[in-house]
Short mmCIF file of C-alpha atoms in Angstrom, two decimals:
data_model
loop_
_atom_site.label_atom_id
_atom_site.label_comp_id
_atom_site.label_asym_id
_atom_site.label_seq_id
_atom_site.Cartn_x
_atom_site.Cartn_y
_atom_site.Cartn_z
CA MET S 1 31.63 -8.97 -16.16
CA SER S 2 30.87 -11.96 -18.32
CA ASP S 3 30.16 -11.49 -22.02
CA ARG S 4 27.49 -14.16 -21.89
CA ILE S 5 24.13 -12.49 -21.66
CA ARG S 6 20.88 -14.10 -20.67
CA LYS S 7 18.23 -12.63 -22.96
CA THR S 8 15.01 -11.47 -21.41
CA CYS S 9 11.69 -11.21 -23.21
CA ALA S 10 10.20 -8.12 -24.75
CA PRO S 11 7.85 -5.97 -22.68
CA GLY S 12 4.92 -8.01 -23.95
CA PHE S 13 1.24 -7.29 -24.23
CA LEU S 14 -1.18 -6.80 -21.36
CA ARG S 15 -4.85 -7.68 -21.40
CA ALA S 16 -6.45 -6.87 -18.07
CA GLY S 17 -9.96 -7.46 -16.80
CA SER S 18 -11.38 -6.76 -13.37
CA ALA S 19 -9.13 -9.29 -11.73
CA ALA S 20 -7.13 -11.29 -14.28
CA ALA S 21 -4.53 -10.59 -16.88
CA MET S 22 -2.34 -12.50 -19.31
CA VAL S 23 1.11 -11.50 -20.46
CA ALA S 24 2.89 -13.08 -23.42
CA ALA S 25 6.12 -12.12 -25.11
CA CYS S 26 8.68 -13.49 -27.51
CA LEU S 27 11.65 -11.89 -29.24
CA PHE S 28 14.71 -12.77 -31.28
CA HIS S 29 18.03 -11.54 -29.88
CA VAL S 30 21.52 -11.20 -31.23
CA ALA S 31 24.31 -11.59 -28.67
CA PRO S 32 26.39 -10.19 -27.19
CA VAL S 33 24.71 -7.20 -25.54
CA MET S 34 26.65 -5.49 -22.78
CA ALA S 35 24.69 -4.59 -19.66
CA GLN S 36 24.46 -1.08 -18.23
CA ALA S 37 26.82 -0.50 -15.33
CA VAL S 38 25.86 -2.72 -12.41
CA ASP S 39 28.25 -3.56 -9.61
CA ASP S 40 29.93 -6.89 -10.28
CA ASP S 41 29.15 -8.03 -6.75
CA ALA S 42 25.45 -7.26 -7.22
CA ALA S 43 25.29 -9.03 -10.58
CA SER S 44 27.43 -12.09 -9.82
CA SER S 45 25.97 -15.50 -9.15
CA ASP S 46 27.07 -19.13 -9.21
CA ASP S 47 26.54 -19.16 -12.98
CA ASP S 48 27.80 -16.45 -15.31
CA ARG S 49 24.43 -15.20 -16.54
CA ILE S 50 23.16 -11.70 -15.95
CA ILE S 51 19.94 -9.92 -16.79
CA VAL S 52 20.00 -6.92 -19.08
CA THR S 53 17.61 -4.30 -17.76
CA GLY S 54 16.77 -1.40 -20.03
CA SER S 55 17.84 -2.59 -23.48
CA ARG S 56 16.13 -4.63 -26.18
CA ILE S 57 18.52 -3.64 -28.98
CA ALA S 58 20.89 -6.48 -29.77
CA GLY S 59 24.50 -5.52 -30.19
CA VAL S 60 24.11 -2.03 -28.71
CA ALA S 61 24.84 -1.21 -25.09
CA PRO S 62 22.12 0.72 -23.26
CA VAL S 63 22.91 4.36 -22.65
CA GLY S 64 21.58 6.97 -20.25
CA ALA S 65 20.98 6.49 -16.55
CA THR S 66 23.06 4.05 -14.57
CA VAL S 67 21.32 1.02 -13.16
CA THR S 68 21.05 1.11 -9.36
CA ALA S 69 21.21 -2.39 -7.93
CA LEU S 70 20.24 -3.85 -4.55
CA GLY S 71 21.97 -7.20 -4.20
CA ARG S 72 21.50 -10.03 -1.71
CA GLU S 73 23.78 -8.37 0.82
CA GLU S 74 21.80 -5.12 0.77
CA ILE S 75 18.51 -7.00 0.98
CA GLU S 76 19.68 -9.08 3.94
CA THR S 77 21.10 -6.14 5.88
CA GLY S 78 18.60 -3.48 4.82
CA GLY S 79 16.70 -3.47 8.10
CA GLN S 80 13.28 -3.55 6.45
CA VAL S 81 10.87 -6.47 6.61
CA THR S 82 9.48 -6.11 3.09
CA LEU S 83 10.98 -5.40 -0.31
CA ASP S 84 8.86 -2.32 -1.00
CA LYS S 85 10.26 -0.51 2.05
CA MET S 86 13.83 -1.33 1.01
CA ILE S 87 13.36 0.14 -2.46
CA GLN S 88 11.63 3.22 -1.08
CA GLU S 89 14.87 4.16 0.70
CA LEU S 90 16.62 4.80 -2.62
CA PRO S 91 17.18 8.52 -3.35
CA ALA S 92 15.28 8.40 -6.66
CA VAL S 93 12.12 7.01 -5.01
CA LEU S 94 9.51 9.33 -3.49
CA ASP S 95 7.16 7.96 -0.84
CA LEU S 96 4.16 9.68 -2.43
CA GLY S 97 1.11 8.38 -4.24
CA PHE S 98 0.82 4.62 -3.78
CA SER S 99 1.96 4.17 -0.21
CA ASP S 100 0.28 3.13 3.01
CA ASN S 101 0.38 6.64 4.48
CA SER S 102 -0.17 9.07 1.62
CA ARG S 103 -3.39 8.39 -0.26
CA ALA S 104 -3.95 12.13 -0.70
CA GLN S 105 -0.97 12.34 -3.07
CA SER S 106 -0.76 11.73 -6.83
CA GLY S 107 -2.39 8.41 -7.69
CA GLY S 108 -3.23 7.74 -4.07
CA ASN S 109 -6.99 7.78 -4.53
CA GLY S 110 -6.69 4.55 -6.51
CA ASN S 111 -4.78 2.92 -3.67
CA ALA S 112 -7.83 1.57 -1.88
CA THR S 113 -5.89 -1.28 -0.26
CA LEU S 114 -3.05 0.90 1.14
CA ALA S 115 -0.31 -0.82 -0.85
CA ASN S 116 3.26 0.43 -1.26
CA SER S 117 4.42 0.88 -4.81
CA ILE S 118 7.36 2.73 -6.36
CA ASN S 119 7.24 6.35 -7.50
CA LEU S 120 10.45 7.20 -9.33
CA ARG S 121 11.43 10.87 -9.48
CA GLY S 122 8.00 11.98 -8.23
CA LEU S 123 6.27 11.45 -11.57
CA GLY S 124 3.61 9.23 -10.03
CA PRO S 125 3.29 5.47 -9.44
CA PHE S 126 1.62 4.88 -12.81
CA SER S 127 4.75 6.21 -14.55
CA THR S 128 7.03 3.60 -12.96
CA LEU S 129 7.01 0.09 -14.41
CA ILE S 130 7.69 -2.81 -12.05
CA ILE S 131 8.64 -6.07 -13.74
CA SER S 132 9.94 -9.46 -12.63
CA ASP S 133 12.94 -10.94 -14.42
CA GLY S 134 12.20 -8.76 -17.44
CA HIS S 135 8.51 -9.64 -17.84
CA ARG S 136 5.38 -7.83 -16.78
CA MET S 137 3.44 -8.68 -13.66
CA THR S 138 -0.32 -9.11 -13.47
CA THR S 139 -2.35 -6.15 -12.24
CA ASN S 140 -6.02 -5.20 -12.10
CA GLY S 141 -5.35 -1.61 -13.05
CA ARG S 142 -3.55 -0.69 -9.85
CA ALA S 143 0.17 -0.24 -9.31
CA ILE S 144 2.23 -3.32 -8.43
CA SER S 145 3.79 -3.61 -4.98
CA PRO S 146 7.27 -5.20 -4.93
CA SER S 147 6.32 -6.94 -1.68
CA VAL S 148 4.40 -9.59 -3.66
CA LEU S 149 7.81 -11.32 -3.78
CA PRO S 150 9.41 -12.49 -0.52
CA THR S 151 12.80 -10.94 0.20
CA LEU S 152 14.34 -14.42 0.48
CA GLY S 153 13.23 -15.20 -3.07
CA VAL S 154 14.88 -12.17 -4.71
CA GLU S 155 18.48 -12.20 -5.93
CA ARG S 156 18.63 -8.46 -6.60
CA VAL S 157 16.64 -5.41 -7.63
CA GLU S 158 17.66 -3.23 -10.58
CA VAL S 159 16.32 0.32 -10.81
CA ILE S 160 16.60 2.60 -13.83
CA ALA S 161 15.48 6.07 -12.73
CA ASP S 162 15.26 7.37 -16.28
CA GLY S 163 12.60 7.36 -18.97
CA ALA S 164 12.24 3.97 -20.66
CA SER S 165 8.90 4.44 -22.44
CA ALA S 166 10.45 3.87 -25.87
CA ILE S 167 11.32 0.33 -24.74
CA TYR S 168 8.61 -0.61 -22.26
CA GLY S 169 5.68 1.69 -23.02
CA SER S 170 4.02 4.72 -21.45
CA ASP S 171 3.97 3.22 -17.94
CA ALA S 172 7.78 3.46 -17.85
CA VAL S 173 8.08 7.22 -18.34
CA ALA S 174 9.78 7.63 -14.96
CA GLY S 175 11.78 4.41 -15.14
CA VAL S 176 11.81 0.68 -14.50
CA VAL S 177 12.20 -1.51 -11.42
CA ASN S 178 13.24 -5.08 -12.26
CA LEU S 179 12.86 -7.71 -9.52
CA ILE S 180 15.28 -10.56 -10.25
CA PRO S 181 14.25 -13.82 -8.50
CA ARG S 182 16.87 -16.21 -7.16
CA ARG S 183 18.16 -18.97 -9.44
CA ASN S 184 21.45 -19.83 -7.75
CA LEU S 185 20.44 -21.11 -4.30
CA ASP S 186 21.79 -24.54 -3.45
CA GLY S 187 20.69 -25.51 0.04
CA VAL S 188 18.36 -24.07 2.66
CA GLU S 189 18.26 -20.58 4.15
CA ALA S 190 16.07 -19.34 6.99
CA PHE S 191 15.88 -16.10 8.91
CA GLY S 192 13.94 -14.25 11.57
CA ARG S 193 13.90 -10.55 12.29
CA VAL S 194 12.13 -8.36 14.86
CA GLY S 195 12.24 -4.64 15.51
CA ALA S 196 10.44 -2.02 17.55
CA SER S 197 10.49 1.69 18.25
CA GLU S 198 12.08 2.81 21.50
CA ASP S 199 8.74 3.70 23.05
CA GLY S 200 7.08 0.45 21.90
CA ALA S 201 4.42 2.30 19.91
CA PHE S 202 5.42 0.44 16.75
CA TRP S 203 6.90 -3.00 16.13
CA GLU S 204 7.45 -5.41 13.25
CA TRP S 205 8.75 -8.89 12.61
CA SER S 206 9.37 -11.25 9.73
CA ALA S 207 10.51 -14.83 9.20
CA GLY S 208 11.07 -16.97 6.17
CA VAL S 209 12.69 -20.00 4.64
CA ALA S 210 14.07 -20.71 1.16
CA ALA S 211 15.25 -23.98 -0.36
CA GLY S 212 17.03 -24.46 -3.64
CA MET S 213 18.81 -27.20 -5.53
CA GLN S 214 21.32 -26.96 -8.35
CA PHE S 215 21.76 -29.98 -10.59
CA GLU S 216 23.47 -30.80 -13.85
CA ARG S 217 20.70 -29.65 -16.17
CA GLY S 218 19.16 -26.84 -14.13
CA GLN S 219 17.87 -25.63 -10.79
CA VAL S 220 14.75 -25.19 -8.68
CA MET S 221 14.04 -22.74 -5.83
CA VAL S 222 11.10 -22.05 -3.50
CA ALA S 223 10.94 -19.26 -0.89
CA TYR S 224 8.26 -18.40 1.69
CA GLU S 225 8.04 -15.41 3.99
CA HIS S 226 5.69 -14.00 6.61
CA ALA S 227 5.92 -10.37 7.70
CA PHE S 228 3.96 -8.23 10.14
CA ARG S 229 4.05 -4.47 10.72
CA SER S 230 1.95 -2.92 13.48
CA ASN S 231 0.04 0.31 13.07
CA LEU S 232 1.34 3.60 14.44
CA LEU S 233 -1.16 6.01 15.98
CA ALA S 234 -0.77 9.72 15.36
CA SER S 235 -1.28 10.35 19.05
CA ASP S 236 1.99 8.49 19.67
CA ARG S 237 4.00 11.05 17.72
CA ALA S 238 4.11 14.72 18.65
CA PHE S 239 4.71 15.88 15.07
CA ALA S 240 1.47 14.26 13.84
CA THR S 241 -0.90 16.98 14.98
CA THR S 242 -3.25 19.53 13.46
CA ASP S 243 -2.02 22.26 15.81
CA LEU S 244 1.30 23.43 14.40
CA ARG S 245 1.62 26.64 16.41
CA SER S 246 4.48 25.19 18.45
CA GLN S 247 6.35 24.83 15.14
CA ARG S 248 5.41 28.36 14.06
CA GLY S 249 2.67 27.06 11.81
CA PRO S 250 -1.13 27.42 11.70
CA ASN S 251 -3.67 25.60 13.82
CA TYR S 252 -5.75 23.21 11.73
CA SER S 253 -7.78 21.90 14.65
CA VAL S 254 -11.51 21.47 13.99
CA ASN S 255 -14.58 22.22 16.07
CA GLN S 256 -16.25 18.87 15.31
CA CYS S 257 -15.46 17.48 18.73
CA SER S 258 -17.06 15.75 21.68
CA PRO S 259 -18.47 17.80 23.33
CA GLY S 260 -19.27 19.74 20.20
CA THR S 261 -19.69 23.34 19.16
CA LEU S 262 -23.14 24.91 18.80
CA VAL S 263 -23.62 27.23 15.82
CA TYR S 264 -26.55 29.68 15.81
CA GLY S 265 -27.13 33.05 14.23
CA GLY S 266 -23.69 33.04 12.64
CA LYS S 267 -21.96 32.65 16.01
CA THR S 268 -20.25 29.68 17.64
CA TYR S 269 -20.68 28.53 21.25
CA ALA S 270 -18.48 25.92 22.94
CA LEU S 271 -20.70 23.31 24.61
CA PRO S 272 -19.80 22.18 28.13
CA ASP S 273 -19.16 18.53 28.83
CA GLN S 274 -22.61 18.18 30.41
CA PHE S 275 -24.97 20.46 28.49
CA SER S 276 -28.52 20.62 29.85
CA ALA S 277 -31.31 23.06 30.68
CA ALA S 278 -29.53 23.78 33.98
CA ASN S 279 -26.52 25.43 32.29
CA ALA S 280 -28.17 26.52 29.03
CA GLY S 281 -27.47 30.15 29.87
CA SER S 282 -23.73 29.65 30.31
CA LEU S 283 -22.76 29.54 26.62
CA VAL S 284 -20.40 32.26 25.45
CA ALA S 285 -20.57 33.61 21.90
CA GLY S 286 -17.39 33.35 19.85
CA THR S 287 -16.07 30.31 21.67
CA GLN S 288 -15.69 26.81 20.27
CA ASN S 289 -14.30 23.44 21.26
CA LEU S 290 -11.26 22.60 19.14
CA CYS S 291 -9.75 19.15 18.83
CA ASP S 292 -7.05 17.32 16.91
CA ASN S 293 -8.75 15.14 14.33
CA PHE S 294 -5.41 13.37 13.67
CA ALA S 295 -5.08 11.99 17.18
CA SER S 296 -7.14 8.83 16.63
CA GLN S 297 -5.82 8.19 13.11
CA ASP S 298 -3.07 5.79 12.14
CA ILE S 299 0.01 7.33 10.56
CA PHE S 300 0.32 4.02 8.76
CA PRO S 301 -1.80 0.88 9.07
CA GLU S 302 -1.26 -2.58 10.43
CA GLN S 303 -0.04 -4.81 7.59
CA GLU S 304 0.43 -8.58 7.41
CA TYR S 305 2.10 -10.34 4.47
CA ASN S 306 2.31 -13.96 3.34
CA SER S 307 4.27 -14.45 0.13
CA VAL S 308 5.90 -17.29 -1.76
CA ASN S 309 7.77 -17.49 -5.04
CA SER S 310 9.50 -20.15 -7.07
CA THR S 311 11.88 -20.43 -10.01
CA ALA S 312 13.03 -23.35 -12.12
CA ASN S 313 15.30 -23.93 -15.10
CA TYR S 314 15.76 -27.21 -16.92
CA GLU S 315 17.77 -27.93 -20.05
CA LEU S 316 15.49 -30.23 -22.04
CA ILE S 317 18.11 -30.91 -24.69
CA ASP S 318 21.29 -29.15 -25.68
CA GLY S 319 20.41 -25.57 -26.55
CA VAL S 320 16.76 -25.78 -25.35
CA GLU S 321 15.94 -24.66 -21.81
CA PHE S 322 12.62 -24.58 -19.97
CA THR S 323 12.15 -21.71 -17.49
CA PHE S 324 9.53 -21.04 -14.84
CA ASP S 325 8.72 -18.18 -12.49
CA GLY S 326 5.77 -18.07 -10.13
CA TYR S 327 4.60 -16.18 -7.07
CA TYR S 328 1.65 -15.88 -4.70
CA SER S 329 1.07 -13.13 -2.17
CA ARG S 330 -1.71 -12.18 0.22
CA ARG S 331 -1.56 -8.98 2.24
CA THR S 332 -4.15 -7.90 4.81
CA PHE S 333 -4.41 -4.48 6.42
CA SER S 334 -6.30 -2.58 9.10
CA ARG S 335 -6.26 1.18 9.58
CA SER S 336 -8.07 3.63 11.81
CA PRO S 337 -8.85 6.77 9.80
CA GLY S 338 -9.99 8.58 12.93
CA SER S 339 -13.30 9.48 14.50
CA ILE S 340 -16.52 10.00 12.59
CA ASN S 341 -17.58 13.65 12.70
CA ARG S 342 -19.97 15.98 10.98
CA THR S 343 -22.00 19.16 11.44
CA PHE S 344 -25.77 18.67 11.55
CA ARG S 345 -28.99 20.52 12.35
CA VAL S 346 -30.70 19.76 15.68
CA PRO S 347 -34.44 20.55 15.29
CA GLU S 348 -36.74 21.52 18.15
CA THR S 349 -38.49 18.17 17.76
CA ASN S 350 -35.44 16.31 19.11
CA ALA S 351 -36.34 14.60 22.40
CA PHE S 352 -33.16 15.92 24.08
CA PHE S 353 -33.30 19.44 22.60
CA VAL S 354 -31.94 22.15 24.95
CA ARG S 355 -32.95 25.80 24.45
CA PRO S 356 -30.07 28.21 25.17
CA SER S 357 -31.02 31.62 26.61
CA PHE S 358 -30.38 33.32 23.26
CA TYR S 359 -32.44 30.83 21.23
CA VAL S 360 -35.65 32.11 19.59
CA ASN S 361 -38.43 29.56 19.69
CA GLY S 362 -39.67 28.49 16.29
CA SER S 363 -36.43 29.43 14.49
CA GLY S 364 -35.88 25.87 13.26
CA GLY S 365 -33.18 24.65 15.62
CA TYR S 366 -29.43 25.14 15.54
CA ASP S 367 -26.36 23.38 14.17
CA ILE S 368 -23.86 21.33 16.16
CA ALA S 369 -20.34 20.47 14.99
CA TYR S 370 -19.87 17.05 16.56
CA ALA S 371 -17.61 13.98 16.79
CA PHE S 372 -19.23 10.61 17.47
CA ASP S 373 -16.39 9.41 19.72
CA ARG S 374 -18.71 8.65 22.64
CA ASP S 375 -21.26 6.91 20.47
CA ILE S 376 -19.20 4.50 18.34
CA SER S 377 -15.61 3.31 18.10
CA PRO S 378 -13.36 4.62 15.30
CA ASP S 379 -14.25 3.69 11.74
CA ASN S 380 -11.72 0.92 11.10
CA TYR S 381 -10.74 0.42 7.48
CA THR S 382 -9.79 -3.17 6.59
CA GLY S 383 -9.17 -5.28 3.54
CA PHE S 384 -6.78 -7.49 1.60
CA GLN S 385 -4.86 -7.77 -1.64
CA THR S 386 -4.05 -11.07 -3.36
CA ASN S 387 -1.65 -11.44 -6.29
CA TRP S 388 -0.44 -14.52 -8.13
CA GLN S 389 1.16 -15.33 -11.44
CA VAL S 390 2.85 -18.25 -13.20
CA THR S 391 5.22 -17.62 -16.10
CA PRO S 392 6.59 -20.64 -17.96
CA GLY S 393 8.93 -20.06 -20.86
CA VAL S 394 11.44 -21.54 -23.25
CA GLU S 395 14.83 -20.35 -24.46
CA ILE S 396 16.44 -21.81 -27.60
CA ASP S 397 19.95 -21.26 -28.85
CA LEU S 398 19.76 -20.85 -32.62
CA TRP S 399 22.54 -20.55 -35.15
CA GLY S 400 25.47 -18.23 -34.60
CA ASP S 401 24.66 -15.51 -32.11
CA TRP S 402 20.89 -15.82 -32.55
CA ASN S 403 18.66 -16.77 -29.66
CA PHE S 404 14.90 -17.26 -29.30
CA ALA S 405 13.10 -16.69 -25.99
CA ALA S 406 9.39 -16.82 -25.22
CA ARG S 407 7.39 -16.56 -22.03
CA TYR S 408 3.72 -16.87 -21.24
CA GLY S 409 2.32 -15.34 -18.08
CA TYR S 410 -1.06 -15.85 -16.46
CA GLY S 411 -2.16 -14.49 -13.13
CA GLU S 412 -4.75 -12.70 -11.05
CA ALA S 413 -4.87 -9.63 -8.85
CA VAL S 414 -7.77 -9.21 -6.42
CA ASP S 415 -8.23 -6.61 -3.72
CA ARG S 416 -10.96 -5.49 -1.35
CA ALA S 417 -11.38 -2.71 1.17
CA ASP S 418 -14.18 -2.34 3.72
CA SER S 419 -15.17 0.36 6.17
CA THR S 420 -16.50 -1.18 9.37
CA ALA S 421 -18.76 1.72 10.22
CA GLY S 422 -20.41 4.64 8.48
CA ILE S 423 -23.42 6.87 9.03
CA ASP S 424 -26.72 5.79 7.54
CA VAL S 425 -27.97 9.26 6.58
CA ALA S 426 -31.66 8.37 6.47
CA ALA S 427 -31.56 6.63 9.85
CA PHE S 428 -29.58 9.48 11.39
CA ASN S 429 -31.98 12.13 10.10
CA ALA S 430 -34.90 10.18 11.56
CA ALA S 431 -33.15 9.83 14.94
CA ILE S 432 -32.12 13.49 15.23
CA ALA S 433 -35.70 14.59 14.49
CA SER S 434 -37.43 12.06 16.76
CA ASN S 435 -39.33 13.30 19.82
CA ASN S 436 -39.27 9.82 21.38
CA PRO S 437 -36.29 9.35 23.75
CA ALA S 438 -36.20 5.66 22.86
CA ASN S 439 -35.57 6.47 19.20
CA ALA S 440 -33.88 9.90 19.33
CA PHE S 441 -30.18 10.68 19.01
CA ASP S 442 -28.56 12.63 21.88
CA PRO S 443 -26.45 15.36 20.17
CA TYR S 444 -24.78 16.41 23.44
CA GLY S 445 -22.84 13.19 24.04
CA LEU S 446 -24.45 12.32 27.37
CA GLY S 447 -24.98 8.65 26.46
CA ARG S 448 -28.76 8.80 26.28
CA THR S 449 -29.04 7.36 22.76
CA SER S 450 -30.35 3.78 22.87
CA ALA S 451 -28.21 0.93 21.56
CA ALA S 452 -30.90 0.07 19.01
CA THR S 453 -30.88 3.61 17.63
CA LEU S 454 -27.07 3.64 17.36
CA ALA S 455 -27.11 0.28 15.62
CA GLY S 456 -29.56 1.64 13.07
CA MET S 457 -27.55 4.81 12.51
CA PHE S 458 -24.20 3.19 11.87
CA ASP S 459 -23.34 0.47 9.39
CA ALA S 460 -21.14 -1.59 11.66
#
């Protein structure tokens, strides 16, 4: 390992608004500082510079947890189309919290755009700091996803799965993930990758190109990548079910189905597929229609990524070097969270109201547990996340072993999530109470609700 160390900037200061943030940092260093154990193969490059992750104390080697490194070889052969999925395969990383399939976990409620971030040691995504080449990345209060950088534009990833809050701040309690962009590419690289499950229920592909040039006084590199991952429906996997009795577990199936379950006088009655006055006397107390409310949900959503990053170094004069990092990423997603269902009161005024044999006139109606599968398509959840940042800097060799390095970062993080359909409560209450068949809602799923009434009930 070379004894020449490239100094990285201090953690810096973060000022974040709703969508923009600035990061600035400068620090004096004394060399040499020996890096924590990283495989020589992972740290080597065409030049002899390495990045020290986890130490800001000049002259003292970092102690504690060993740095886990993913080099170019691991990235190229990892079998994943995005960087976040590669890092999530490390033993210290838990796929909980900020991930595209676990919003119910710690920190997940803030993950409105179904991103994948890093949760070291299960302490939560907000306890893991993700940085790029030693400097902070712009956020809008949400956790950073490593996939904002294309895999072709990353030289290696260094992970310290140990507390680093004394160095980086409270958001590094669980550890630090440092994404090191490429600075040694001389030429052009391109790749394409495609994969699919054996049954064809899920597939993904990615392609990208990177170009770099090394010259006497520096280098420049640009990488672009496009990646696509399809959704995976729960109905395509037997383990994704609410009925776990076959696995010696409980049955979490619900009675909000289509056809639904009538509830009256504290008893439940399973409704037949065609419920009308002709078979109103056929209902049996204590029965209910049960269904799997996971079946129409996505285990994970459809995701599409477009990302680009660039690096540059130029020696202005002897001992003075200009540096630049920049990236742009846009990720779109679409997820089906399943059918819309609820339990509601059906009053006697409803135009389609059916009186079962046990019903007492004037008792105010009965409840129905119901799924709107026959009335509207699943409530698709869509949105996007855009991240960009530019970070110019300067490094100056001073006297002796002293070095000055400063970087200024400016960027923006914007995200949006939309639900394509939801119940308008006021409109629904008016439709369920209406005695006019043209305006009333049919609570028995027989398709008698007019298109105009459905359009008014749902925000599509």
